[in-house]
Amino acid sequence: MASFQVFLSGGPEYLPEKGRLQVATSLTEKIRHRFGGGFEHFVHEGEFITIGGKEVAVFRWTTRTSRWRLCCVPAAR
């Protein structure tokens, strides 16, 4: 299985810089990064940057969801 270095761009200012460099197994799947009481969501739109001499895929922030909401709200009938 392939793995890719990715950089999480955007989102809350308080998201630590050290947590923004990640490894992903796909460039087409969204990344859901657990942070605080919820999840930050990121998508890749084809952008790459160079960090430390390596090409890194940039995933841009799209939204935040609550962990409570994802796990505890009953499905609509």
PDB file of N, CA and C in Angstrom:
ATOM      1  N   MET A   1       0.846  -1.178   0.000  1.00  0.00           N
ATOM      2  CA  MET A   1       0.000   0.000   0.000  1.00  0.00           C
ATOM      3  C   MET A   1       0.890   1.240   0.000  1.00  0.00           C
ATOM      4  N   ALA A   2       0.575   2.166  -0.869  1.00  0.00           N
ATOM      5  CA  ALA A   2       1.357   3.396  -0.968  1.00  0.00           C
ATOM      6  C   ALA A   2       1.042   4.326   0.192  1.00  0.00           C
ATOM      7  N   SER A   3       2.021   5.154   0.546  1.00  0.00           N
ATOM      8  CA  SER A   3       1.784   6.185   1.552  1.00  0.00           C
ATOM      9  C   SER A   3       2.360   7.496   1.036  1.00  0.00           C
ATOM     10  N   PHE A   4       1.742   8.580   1.448  1.00  0.00           N
ATOM     11  CA  PHE A   4       2.093   9.907   0.966  1.00  0.00           C
ATOM     12  C   PHE A   4       2.290  10.852   2.144  1.00  0.00           C
ATOM     13  N   GLN A   5       3.326  11.680   2.076  1.00  0.00           N
ATOM     14  CA  GLN A   5       3.480  12.763   3.041  1.00  0.00           C
ATOM     15  C   GLN A   5       2.480  13.839   2.645  1.00  0.00           C
ATOM     16  N   VAL A   6       1.716  14.344   3.626  1.00  0.00           N
ATOM     17  CA  VAL A   6       0.733  15.386   3.346  1.00  0.00           C
ATOM     18  C   VAL A   6       0.860  16.502   4.377  1.00  0.00           C
ATOM     19  N   PHE A   7       0.480  17.702   3.964  1.00  0.00           N
ATOM     20  CA  PHE A   7       0.470  18.865   4.839  1.00  0.00           C
ATOM     21  C   PHE A   7      -0.966  19.344   4.974  1.00  0.00           C
ATOM     22  N   LEU A   8      -1.447  19.492   6.207  1.00  0.00           N
ATOM     23  CA  LEU A   8      -2.808  19.958   6.471  1.00  0.00           C
ATOM     24  C   LEU A   8      -2.797  21.474   6.548  1.00  0.00           C
ATOM     25  N   SER A   9      -3.442  22.116   5.596  1.00  0.00           N
ATOM     26  CA  SER A   9      -3.428  23.572   5.478  1.00  0.00           C
ATOM     27  C   SER A   9      -4.777  24.157   5.868  1.00  0.00           C
ATOM     28  N   GLY A  10      -4.739  25.286   6.580  1.00  0.00           N
ATOM     29  CA  GLY A  10      -5.974  25.956   6.973  1.00  0.00           C
ATOM     30  C   GLY A  10      -6.548  25.369   8.246  1.00  0.00           C
ATOM     31  N   GLY A  11      -7.799  25.692   8.501  1.00  0.00           N
ATOM     32  CA  GLY A  11      -8.445  25.230   9.717  1.00  0.00           C
ATOM     33  C   GLY A  11      -8.177  26.165  10.875  1.00  0.00           C
ATOM     34  N   PRO A  12      -8.442  25.708  12.077  1.00  0.00           N
ATOM     35  CA  PRO A  12      -8.286  26.563  13.246  1.00  0.00           C
ATOM     36  C   PRO A  12      -6.836  26.984  13.457  1.00  0.00           C
ATOM     37  N   GLU A  13      -6.646  28.223  13.893  1.00  0.00           N
ATOM     38  CA  GLU A  13      -5.305  28.725  14.178  1.00  0.00           C
ATOM     39  C   GLU A  13      -4.622  27.916  15.266  1.00  0.00           C
ATOM     40  N   TYR A  14      -5.393  27.374  16.188  1.00  0.00           N
ATOM     41  CA  TYR A  14      -4.829  26.655  17.318  1.00  0.00           C
ATOM     42  C   TYR A  14      -4.461  25.205  16.992  1.00  0.00           C
ATOM     43  N   LEU A  15      -4.641  24.771  15.749  1.00  0.00           N
ATOM     44  CA  LEU A  15      -4.185  23.442  15.344  1.00  0.00           C
ATOM     45  C   LEU A  15      -2.657  23.491  15.288  1.00  0.00           C
ATOM     46  N   PRO A  16      -1.957  22.689  16.100  1.00  0.00           N
ATOM     47  CA  PRO A  16      -0.495  22.793  16.198  1.00  0.00           C
ATOM     48  C   PRO A  16       0.212  22.543  14.871  1.00  0.00           C
ATOM     49  N   GLU A  17       1.265  23.322  14.620  1.00  0.00           N
ATOM     50  CA  GLU A  17       2.051  23.157  13.397  1.00  0.00           C
ATOM     51  C   GLU A  17       2.646  21.752  13.305  1.00  0.00           C
ATOM     52  N   LYS A  18       3.085  21.198  14.444  1.00  0.00           N
ATOM     53  CA  LYS A  18       3.711  19.870  14.409  1.00  0.00           C
ATOM     54  C   LYS A  18       2.730  18.769  14.018  1.00  0.00           C
ATOM     55  N   GLY A  19       1.428  19.010  14.157  1.00  0.00           N
ATOM     56  CA  GLY A  19       0.435  18.029  13.770  1.00  0.00           C
ATOM     57  C   GLY A  19      -0.035  18.155  12.334  1.00  0.00           C
ATOM     58  N   ARG A  20       0.496  19.143  11.623  1.00  0.00           N
ATOM     59  CA  ARG A  20       0.028  19.385  10.250  1.00  0.00           C
ATOM     60  C   ARG A  20       0.712  18.510   9.211  1.00  0.00           C
ATOM     61  N   LEU A  21       1.872  17.971   9.500  1.00  0.00           N
ATOM     62  CA  LEU A  21       2.558  17.066   8.581  1.00  0.00           C
ATOM     63  C   LEU A  21       2.158  15.651   8.951  1.00  0.00           C
ATOM     64  N   GLN A  22       1.510  14.961   8.030  1.00  0.00           N
ATOM     65  CA  GLN A  22       0.926  13.644   8.296  1.00  0.00           C
ATOM     66  C   GLN A  22       1.296  12.678   7.174  1.00  0.00           C
ATOM     67  N   VAL A  23       0.929  11.427   7.361  1.00  0.00           N
ATOM     68  CA  VAL A  23       1.063  10.402   6.329  1.00  0.00           C
ATOM     69  C   VAL A  23      -0.341   9.928   5.985  1.00  0.00           C
ATOM     70  N   ALA A  24      -0.640   9.836   4.686  1.00  0.00           N
ATOM     71  CA  ALA A  24      -1.949   9.363   4.216  1.00  0.00           C
ATOM     72  C   ALA A  24      -1.732   8.215   3.240  1.00  0.00           C
ATOM     73  N   THR A  25      -2.730   7.363   3.108  1.00  0.00           N
ATOM     74  CA  THR A  25      -2.641   6.228   2.178  1.00  0.00           C
ATOM     75  C   THR A  25      -3.304   6.523   0.841  1.00  0.00           C
ATOM     76  N   SER A  26      -3.956   7.680   0.725  1.00  0.00           N
ATOM     77  CA  SER A  26      -4.640   8.041  -0.513  1.00  0.00           C
ATOM     78  C   SER A  26      -4.657   9.556  -0.674  1.00  0.00           C
ATOM     79  N   LEU A  27      -4.571  10.013  -1.914  1.00  0.00           N
ATOM     80  CA  LEU A  27      -4.702  11.444  -2.192  1.00  0.00           C
ATOM     81  C   LEU A  27      -6.129  11.798  -2.599  1.00  0.00           C
ATOM     82  N   THR A  28      -6.976  10.793  -2.759  1.00  0.00           N
ATOM     83  CA  THR A  28      -8.357  11.049  -3.191  1.00  0.00           C
ATOM     84  C   THR A  28      -9.358  10.977  -2.049  1.00  0.00           C
ATOM     85  N   GLU A  29      -8.978  10.376  -0.940  1.00  0.00           N
ATOM     86  CA  GLU A  29      -9.872  10.277   0.220  1.00  0.00           C
ATOM     87  C   GLU A  29      -9.697  11.494   1.116  1.00  0.00           C
ATOM     88  N   LYS A  30     -10.785  11.925   1.747  1.00  0.00           N
ATOM     89  CA  LYS A  30     -10.708  13.010   2.720  1.00  0.00           C
ATOM     90  C   LYS A  30      -9.909  12.546   3.928  1.00  0.00           C
ATOM     91  N   ILE A  31      -9.254  13.503   4.587  1.00  0.00           N
ATOM     92  CA  ILE A  31      -8.587  13.221   5.856  1.00  0.00           C
ATOM     93  C   ILE A  31      -9.456  13.785   6.966  1.00  0.00           C
ATOM     94  N   ARG A  32      -9.723  12.961   7.953  1.00  0.00           N
ATOM     95  CA  ARG A  32     -10.486  13.376   9.133  1.00  0.00           C
ATOM     96  C   ARG A  32      -9.523  13.321  10.307  1.00  0.00           C
ATOM     97  N   HIS A  33      -9.087  14.496  10.758  1.00  0.00           N
ATOM     98  CA  HIS A  33      -8.062  14.617  11.796  1.00  0.00           C
ATOM     99  C   HIS A  33      -8.721  14.920  13.138  1.00  0.00           C
ATOM    100  N   ARG A  34      -8.584  14.006  14.101  1.00  0.00           N
ATOM    101  CA  ARG A  34      -9.179  14.210  15.429  1.00  0.00           C
ATOM    102  C   ARG A  34      -8.421  15.321  16.137  1.00  0.00           C
ATOM    103  N   PHE A  35      -9.161  16.304  16.624  1.00  0.00           N
ATOM    104  CA  PHE A  35      -8.533  17.414  17.332  1.00  0.00           C
ATOM    105  C   PHE A  35      -9.532  18.019  18.302  1.00  0.00           C
ATOM    106  N   GLY A  36      -9.123  18.161  19.558  1.00  0.00           N
ATOM    107  CA  GLY A  36     -10.028  18.717  20.560  1.00  0.00           C
ATOM    108  C   GLY A  36     -11.259  17.834  20.695  1.00  0.00           C
ATOM    109  N   GLY A  37     -12.427  18.452  20.697  1.00  0.00           N
ATOM    110  CA  GLY A  37     -13.676  17.716  20.851  1.00  0.00           C
ATOM    111  C   GLY A  37     -14.324  17.350  19.539  1.00  0.00           C
ATOM    112  N   GLY A  38     -13.561  17.321  18.457  1.00  0.00           N
ATOM    113  CA  GLY A  38     -14.171  17.019  17.170  1.00  0.00           C
ATOM    114  C   GLY A  38     -13.156  16.558  16.140  1.00  0.00           C
ATOM    115  N   PHE A  39     -13.526  16.714  14.880  1.00  0.00           N
ATOM    116  CA  PHE A  39     -12.684  16.321  13.762  1.00  0.00           C
ATOM    117  C   PHE A  39     -12.555  17.487  12.789  1.00  0.00           C
ATOM    118  N   GLU A  40     -11.342  17.712  12.313  1.00  0.00           N
ATOM    119  CA  GLU A  40     -11.088  18.682  11.244  1.00  0.00           C
ATOM    120  C   GLU A  40     -11.008  17.871   9.953  1.00  0.00           C
ATOM    121  N   HIS A  41     -11.674  18.354   8.905  1.00  0.00           N
ATOM    122  CA  HIS A  41     -11.733  17.633   7.628  1.00  0.00           C
ATOM    123  C   HIS A  41     -10.915  18.372   6.571  1.00  0.00           C
ATOM    124  N   PHE A  42     -10.131  17.615   5.802  1.00  0.00           N
ATOM    125  CA  PHE A  42      -9.234  18.169   4.797  1.00  0.00           C
ATOM    126  C   PHE A  42      -9.370  17.375   3.498  1.00  0.00           C
ATOM    127  N   VAL A  43      -9.218  18.067   2.356  1.00  0.00           N
ATOM    128  CA  VAL A  43      -9.248  17.403   1.045  1.00  0.00           C
ATOM    129  C   VAL A  43      -8.064  17.873   0.199  1.00  0.00           C
ATOM    130  N   HIS A  44      -7.635  16.994  -0.693  1.00  0.00           N
ATOM    131  CA  HIS A  44      -6.534  17.304  -1.622  1.00  0.00           C
ATOM    132  C   HIS A  44      -7.130  17.763  -2.947  1.00  0.00           C
ATOM    133  N   GLU A  45      -6.667  18.908  -3.424  1.00  0.00           N
ATOM    134  CA  GLU A  45      -7.177  19.452  -4.694  1.00  0.00           C
ATOM    135  C   GLU A  45      -6.083  19.529  -5.754  1.00  0.00           C
ATOM    136  N   GLY A  46      -5.031  18.715  -5.593  1.00  0.00           N
ATOM    137  CA  GLY A  46      -3.984  18.641  -6.602  1.00  0.00           C
ATOM    138  C   GLY A  46      -2.742  19.470  -6.315  1.00  0.00           C
ATOM    139  N   GLU A  47      -2.731  20.225  -5.227  1.00  0.00           N
ATOM    140  CA  GLU A  47      -1.596  21.096  -4.917  1.00  0.00           C
ATOM    141  C   GLU A  47      -0.495  20.319  -4.185  1.00  0.00           C
ATOM    142  N   PHE A  48       0.760  20.659  -4.511  1.00  0.00           N
ATOM    143  CA  PHE A  48       1.924  20.089  -3.839  1.00  0.00           C
ATOM    144  C   PHE A  48       2.863  21.219  -3.458  1.00  0.00           C
ATOM    145  N   ILE A  49       3.603  21.035  -2.352  1.00  0.00           N
ATOM    146  CA  ILE A  49       4.643  21.977  -1.945  1.00  0.00           C
ATOM    147  C   ILE A  49       5.888  21.162  -1.617  1.00  0.00           C
ATOM    148  N   THR A  50       7.019  21.850  -1.477  1.00  0.00           N
ATOM    149  CA  THR A  50       8.260  21.183  -1.109  1.00  0.00           C
ATOM    150  C   THR A  50       8.592  21.527   0.333  1.00  0.00           C
ATOM    151  N   ILE A  51       8.774  20.494   1.139  1.00  0.00           N
ATOM    152  CA  ILE A  51       9.173  20.658   2.537  1.00  0.00           C
ATOM    153  C   ILE A  51      10.387  19.774   2.772  1.00  0.00           C
ATOM    154  N   GLY A  52      11.486  20.384   3.184  1.00  0.00           N
ATOM    155  CA  GLY A  52      12.707  19.608   3.445  1.00  0.00           C
ATOM    156  C   GLY A  52      13.208  18.849   2.233  1.00  0.00           C
ATOM    157  N   GLY A  53      13.009  19.415   1.046  1.00  0.00           N
ATOM    158  CA  GLY A  53      13.459  18.771  -0.179  1.00  0.00           C
ATOM    159  C   GLY A  53      12.545  17.675  -0.704  1.00  0.00           C
ATOM    160  N   LYS A  54      11.404  17.455  -0.040  1.00  0.00           N
ATOM    161  CA  LYS A  54      10.462  16.416  -0.478  1.00  0.00           C
ATOM    162  C   LYS A  54       9.156  17.046  -0.947  1.00  0.00           C
ATOM    163  N   GLU A  55       8.575  16.451  -1.996  1.00  0.00           N
ATOM    164  CA  GLU A  55       7.274  16.912  -2.489  1.00  0.00           C
ATOM    165  C   GLU A  55       6.180  16.373  -1.566  1.00  0.00           C
ATOM    166  N   VAL A  56       5.328  17.285  -1.093  1.00  0.00           N
ATOM    167  CA  VAL A  56       4.296  16.948  -0.116  1.00  0.00           C
ATOM    168  C   VAL A  56       2.941  17.415  -0.650  1.00  0.00           C
ATOM    169  N   ALA A  57       1.940  16.559  -0.584  1.00  0.00           N
ATOM    170  CA  ALA A  57       0.588  16.919  -1.019  1.00  0.00           C
ATOM    171  C   ALA A  57      -0.042  17.853   0.014  1.00  0.00           C
ATOM    172  N   VAL A  58      -0.717  18.891  -0.469  1.00  0.00           N
ATOM    173  CA  VAL A  58      -1.400  19.837   0.410  1.00  0.00           C
ATOM    174  C   VAL A  58      -2.872  19.459   0.491  1.00  0.00           C
ATOM    175  N   PHE A  59      -3.354  19.219   1.706  1.00  0.00           N
ATOM    176  CA  PHE A  59      -4.769  18.977   1.956  1.00  0.00           C
ATOM    177  C   PHE A  59      -5.330  20.224   2.617  1.00  0.00           C
ATOM    178  N   ARG A  60      -6.350  20.819   2.018  1.00  0.00           N
ATOM    179  CA  ARG A  60      -6.953  22.054   2.523  1.00  0.00           C
ATOM    180  C   ARG A  60      -8.136  21.738   3.431  1.00  0.00           C
ATOM    181  N   TRP A  61      -8.253  22.534   4.494  1.00  0.00           N
ATOM    182  CA  TRP A  61      -9.337  22.393   5.464  1.00  0.00           C
ATOM    183  C   TRP A  61     -10.675  22.697   4.799  1.00  0.00           C
ATOM    184  N   THR A  62     -11.696  21.900   5.115  1.00  0.00           N
ATOM    185  CA  THR A  62     -13.034  22.140   4.569  1.00  0.00           C
ATOM    186  C   THR A  62     -14.067  22.414   5.654  1.00  0.00           C
ATOM    187  N   THR A  63     -14.010  21.676   6.764  1.00  0.00           N
ATOM    188  CA  THR A  63     -15.030  21.844   7.801  1.00  0.00           C
ATOM    189  C   THR A  63     -14.592  21.163   9.090  1.00  0.00           C
ATOM    190  N   ARG A  64     -15.364  21.403  10.128  1.00  0.00           N
ATOM    191  CA  ARG A  64     -15.161  20.757  11.421  1.00  0.00           C
ATOM    192  C   ARG A  64     -16.463  20.073  11.812  1.00  0.00           C
ATOM    193  N   THR A  65     -16.365  18.871  12.357  1.00  0.00           N
ATOM    194  CA  THR A  65     -17.538  18.194  12.896  1.00  0.00           C
ATOM    195  C   THR A  65     -17.243  17.789  14.329  1.00  0.00           C
ATOM    196  N   SER A  66     -18.288  17.643  15.090  1.00  0.00           N
ATOM    197  CA  SER A  66     -18.180  17.268  16.496  1.00  0.00           C
ATOM    198  C   SER A  66     -18.136  15.762  16.631  1.00  0.00           C
ATOM    199  N   ARG A  67     -17.273  15.254  17.507  1.00  0.00           N
ATOM    200  CA  ARG A  67     -17.245  13.809  17.768  1.00  0.00           C
ATOM    201  C   ARG A  67     -18.581  13.357  18.320  1.00  0.00           C
ATOM    202  N   TRP A  68     -19.171  14.145  19.219  1.00  0.00           N
ATOM    203  CA  TRP A  68     -20.446  13.762  19.808  1.00  0.00           C
ATOM    204  C   TRP A  68     -21.504  13.619  18.730  1.00  0.00           C
ATOM    205  N   ARG A  69     -21.558  14.567  17.837  1.00  0.00           N
ATOM    206  CA  ARG A  69     -22.565  14.539  16.775  1.00  0.00           C
ATOM    207  C   ARG A  69     -22.379  13.319  15.868  1.00  0.00           C
ATOM    208  N   LEU A  70     -21.140  12.989  15.552  1.00  0.00           N
ATOM    209  CA  LEU A  70     -20.881  11.850  14.660  1.00  0.00           C
ATOM    210  C   LEU A  70     -21.261  10.522  15.305  1.00  0.00           C
ATOM    211  N   CYS A  71     -21.076  10.417  16.615  1.00  0.00           N
ATOM    212  CA  CYS A  71     -21.265   9.107  17.231  1.00  0.00           C
ATOM    213  C   CYS A  71     -22.612   8.933  17.917  1.00  0.00           C
ATOM    214  N   CYS A  72     -23.286  10.018  18.236  1.00  0.00           N
ATOM    215  CA  CYS A  72     -24.412   9.873  19.163  1.00  0.00           C
ATOM    216  C   CYS A  72     -25.768  10.366  18.665  1.00  0.00           C
ATOM    217  N   VAL A  73     -25.833  10.941  17.505  1.00  0.00           N
ATOM    218  CA  VAL A  73     -27.112  11.431  16.992  1.00  0.00           C
ATOM    219  C   VAL A  73     -27.772  10.287  16.225  1.00  0.00           C
ATOM    220  N   PRO A  74     -29.010   9.956  16.570  1.00  0.00           N
ATOM    221  CA  PRO A  74     -29.679   8.862  15.861  1.00  0.00           C
ATOM    222  C   PRO A  74     -29.904   9.215  14.381  1.00  0.00           C
ATOM    223  N   ALA A  75     -29.821   8.211  13.554  1.00  0.00           N
ATOM    224  CA  ALA A  75     -30.049   8.406  12.115  1.00  0.00           C
ATOM    225  C   ALA A  75     -31.506   8.791  11.855  1.00  0.00           C
ATOM    226  N   ALA A  76     -31.703   9.622  10.824  1.00  0.00           N
ATOM    227  CA  ALA A  76     -33.073  10.007  10.431  1.00  0.00           C
ATOM    228  C   ALA A  76     -33.806   8.781   9.906  1.00  0.00           C
ATOM    229  N   ARG A  77     -35.100   8.741  10.163  1.00  0.00           N
ATOM    230  CA  ARG A  77     -35.885   7.589   9.686  1.00  0.00           C
ATOM    231  C   ARG A  77     -36.625   7.927   8.426  1.00  0.00           C
TER     232      ARG A  77
END
